[in-house]
Amino acid sequence: ATLGVVEQRQELEGQFVLLSGLVYSDWDPSVYVKDRKEWPDVPVRVAAGIDFGWNAPCAILVTGVDRAERVYHLWEFYERKVDDRRLLDVCRRLRGAYRVQRFFADNADPRLIAALRQGGIPVVASGKKVIGTTANPSGGIGLVNWFMHRRVGDDHELQAFFVEPRCKHYIHETESYVYEDARTGHNPSEKPRDFLNHLKDAERYVLTGIARLGWVKRAAHRNRAVPVVMTSGGRDHMVDHTLGGR
């Protein structure tokens, strides 16, 4: 039998990847994880997804869209025991570093959302719709899968999804994200295991938000693009500041 991408990485390259029930079985870091110098362009619009946490990590994923509607995961923040002040500071610094136009946050904590808004952060509560298959773009999982497999260009042959190599926790979560039945042995389920999924949740929030904003062809454009690059440095000189978290 022909081995899939994940199976090849485990069997032929000796890498550990959790296979049984993997949600994004077509994930391949050799395809999606690219240094910025290999990117075809730079984002002109930027949003971020927030998954709140205390004992579990608070996760923020910063995502950009370029003029051709390609999507780039630019930066991750991943830290435990993040209080209100720290979260507000991180979001403010992300707005400065990446010109984040909108944050899409876990709707499970209205208090934190209100605190961010009071601090001047443009944040929208995002639903927690997870259930669905990769073949169904109406659900959160299917929408992420649709973004991963999108192609752009006149003949729809150009890759349109890229991940910055420093998003290490995101990469690890993607390669460990399995359906619940893979762990329990129960009847097949469309619900992923609620474990090691903080940046995956943040990804669903931000990609759902991007689709609703019309930054991709699922909806019409509404806003004029503003480049997110330094004017004197060329396309590889995107503004970037380390925030003290991964």
Short mmCIF file of N, CA, C and O in Angstrom, two decimals, residues 48 50 60 62 77 84-101 103 114-123 239 241-243:
data_model
loop_
_atom_site.label_atom_id
_atom_site.label_comp_id
_atom_site.label_asym_id
_atom_site.label_seq_id
_atom_site.Cartn_x
_atom_site.Cartn_y
_atom_site.Cartn_z
N ALA A 48 -5.67 38.03 14.33
CA ALA A 48 -5.12 37.08 15.30
C ALA A 48 -6.25 36.36 16.00
O ALA A 48 -7.34 36.91 16.21
N ILE A 50 -7.32 34.17 19.54
CA ILE A 50 -6.93 34.01 20.95
C ILE A 50 -7.72 32.88 21.57
O ILE A 50 -8.95 32.87 21.53
N ILE A 60 -2.12 32.55 21.24
CA ILE A 60 -2.48 33.55 20.25
C ILE A 60 -1.76 33.20 18.96
O ILE A 60 -0.55 32.95 18.95
N VAL A 62 -1.07 34.71 15.16
CA VAL A 62 -1.14 35.88 14.29
C VAL A 62 -1.08 35.41 12.83
O VAL A 62 -0.16 34.69 12.45
N PHE A 77 1.99 33.03 20.24
CA PHE A 77 2.24 33.31 21.65
C PHE A 77 1.64 32.15 22.42
O PHE A 77 0.49 31.75 22.17
N ASP A 84 -4.80 39.37 33.20
CA ASP A 84 -5.41 40.37 32.33
C ASP A 84 -4.39 41.40 31.83
O ASP A 84 -4.39 41.77 30.65
N ARG A 85 -3.54 41.85 32.74
CA ARG A 85 -2.58 42.89 32.37
C ARG A 85 -1.58 42.37 31.35
O ARG A 85 -1.25 43.07 30.38
N ARG A 86 -1.09 41.16 31.57
CA ARG A 86 -0.12 40.57 30.63
C ARG A 86 -0.78 40.36 29.26
O ARG A 86 -0.18 40.66 28.22
N LEU A 87 -2.02 39.86 29.25
CA LEU A 87 -2.70 39.61 27.98
C LEU A 87 -2.91 40.91 27.22
O LEU A 87 -2.68 40.97 26.00
N LEU A 88 -3.33 41.95 27.91
CA LEU A 88 -3.53 43.24 27.26
C LEU A 88 -2.22 43.77 26.69
O LEU A 88 -2.17 44.28 25.56
N ASP A 89 -1.14 43.63 27.43
CA ASP A 89 0.17 44.08 26.98
C ASP A 89 0.61 43.33 25.73
O ASP A 89 1.10 43.93 24.77
N VAL A 90 0.41 42.00 25.72
CA VAL A 90 0.80 41.20 24.56
C VAL A 90 0.00 41.61 23.34
O VAL A 90 0.55 41.79 22.24
N CYS A 91 -1.31 41.79 23.50
CA CYS A 91 -2.15 42.17 22.36
C CYS A 91 -1.77 43.54 21.83
O CYS A 91 -1.74 43.76 20.61
N ARG A 92 -1.45 44.46 22.72
CA ARG A 92 -1.02 45.79 22.27
C ARG A 92 0.29 45.71 21.49
O ARG A 92 0.47 46.38 20.46
N ARG A 93 1.21 44.90 21.96
CA ARG A 93 2.49 44.78 21.28
C ARG A 93 2.34 44.06 19.94
O ARG A 93 3.04 44.40 18.97
N LEU A 94 1.44 43.11 19.87
CA LEU A 94 1.17 42.45 18.60
C LEU A 94 0.56 43.43 17.59
O LEU A 94 0.90 43.40 16.40
N ARG A 95 -0.31 44.30 18.06
CA ARG A 95 -0.89 45.31 17.18
C ARG A 95 0.21 46.21 16.62
O ARG A 95 0.20 46.58 15.44
N GLY A 96 1.19 46.56 17.48
CA GLY A 96 2.28 47.40 17.02
C GLY A 96 3.23 46.67 16.10
O GLY A 96 3.69 47.23 15.09
N ALA A 97 3.54 45.42 16.41
CA ALA A 97 4.53 44.67 15.64
C ALA A 97 3.99 44.20 14.29
O ALA A 97 4.70 44.23 13.29
N TYR A 98 2.73 43.79 14.27
CA TYR A 98 2.17 43.19 13.05
C TYR A 98 0.99 43.97 12.48
O TYR A 98 0.40 43.54 11.49
N ARG A 99 0.63 45.07 13.13
CA ARG A 99 -0.53 45.85 12.70
C ARG A 99 -1.79 44.97 12.63
O ARG A 99 -2.53 44.97 11.63
N VAL A 100 -2.01 44.23 13.69
CA VAL A 100 -3.19 43.36 13.76
C VAL A 100 -4.44 44.23 13.73
O VAL A 100 -4.62 45.12 14.56
N GLN A 101 -5.31 43.96 12.79
CA GLN A 101 -6.51 44.76 12.61
C GLN A 101 -7.69 44.26 13.44
O GLN A 101 -8.58 45.03 13.78
N PHE A 103 -8.80 40.99 16.44
CA PHE A 103 -8.57 39.78 17.22
C PHE A 103 -9.89 39.01 17.32
O PHE A 103 -10.94 39.61 17.56
N ALA A 114 -14.22 41.69 27.41
CA ALA A 114 -14.58 43.06 27.81
C ALA A 114 -13.35 43.83 28.27
O ALA A 114 -13.20 45.03 27.96
N ALA A 115 -12.45 43.16 29.00
CA ALA A 115 -11.24 43.82 29.49
C ALA A 115 -10.35 44.25 28.32
O ALA A 115 -9.76 45.33 28.33
N LEU A 116 -10.24 43.40 27.31
CA LEU A 116 -9.43 43.75 26.13
C LEU A 116 -10.05 44.93 25.39
O LEU A 116 -9.35 45.85 24.95
N ARG A 117 -11.35 44.92 25.25
CA ARG A 117 -12.03 46.03 24.56
C ARG A 117 -11.83 47.34 25.32
O ARG A 117 -11.58 48.39 24.72
N GLN A 118 -11.93 47.26 26.63
CA GLN A 118 -11.73 48.46 27.44
C GLN A 118 -10.30 48.99 27.31
O GLN A 118 -10.04 50.18 27.47
N GLY A 119 -9.37 48.07 27.01
CA GLY A 119 -7.98 48.46 26.82
C GLY A 119 -7.67 48.89 25.40
O GLY A 119 -6.50 49.11 25.05
N GLY A 120 -8.69 49.00 24.56
CA GLY A 120 -8.49 49.48 23.20
C GLY A 120 -8.17 48.42 22.17
O GLY A 120 -7.76 48.75 21.04
N ILE A 121 -8.36 47.15 22.51
CA ILE A 121 -8.07 46.07 21.56
C ILE A 121 -9.33 45.74 20.77
O ILE A 121 -10.38 45.46 21.36
N PRO A 122 -9.27 45.75 19.44
CA PRO A 122 -10.43 45.41 18.61
C PRO A 122 -10.65 43.90 18.59
O PRO A 122 -10.09 43.19 17.75
N VAL A 123 -11.44 43.39 19.50
CA VAL A 123 -11.61 41.95 19.65
C VAL A 123 -13.07 41.57 19.46
O VAL A 123 -13.97 42.29 19.89
N VAL A 239 7.89 43.95 10.00
CA VAL A 239 8.08 44.37 11.39
C VAL A 239 7.89 43.16 12.28
O VAL A 239 6.93 42.42 12.15
N HIS A 241 8.71 41.73 16.47
CA HIS A 241 9.28 41.89 17.79
C HIS A 241 8.97 40.66 18.63
O HIS A 241 7.85 40.18 18.64
N THR A 242 9.96 40.14 19.34
CA THR A 242 9.75 39.03 20.25
C THR A 242 8.96 39.53 21.45
O THR A 242 9.22 40.57 22.00
N LEU A 243 7.97 38.72 21.86
CA LEU A 243 7.06 39.15 22.90
C LEU A 243 7.27 38.42 24.22
O LEU A 243 6.47 38.51 25.13
#
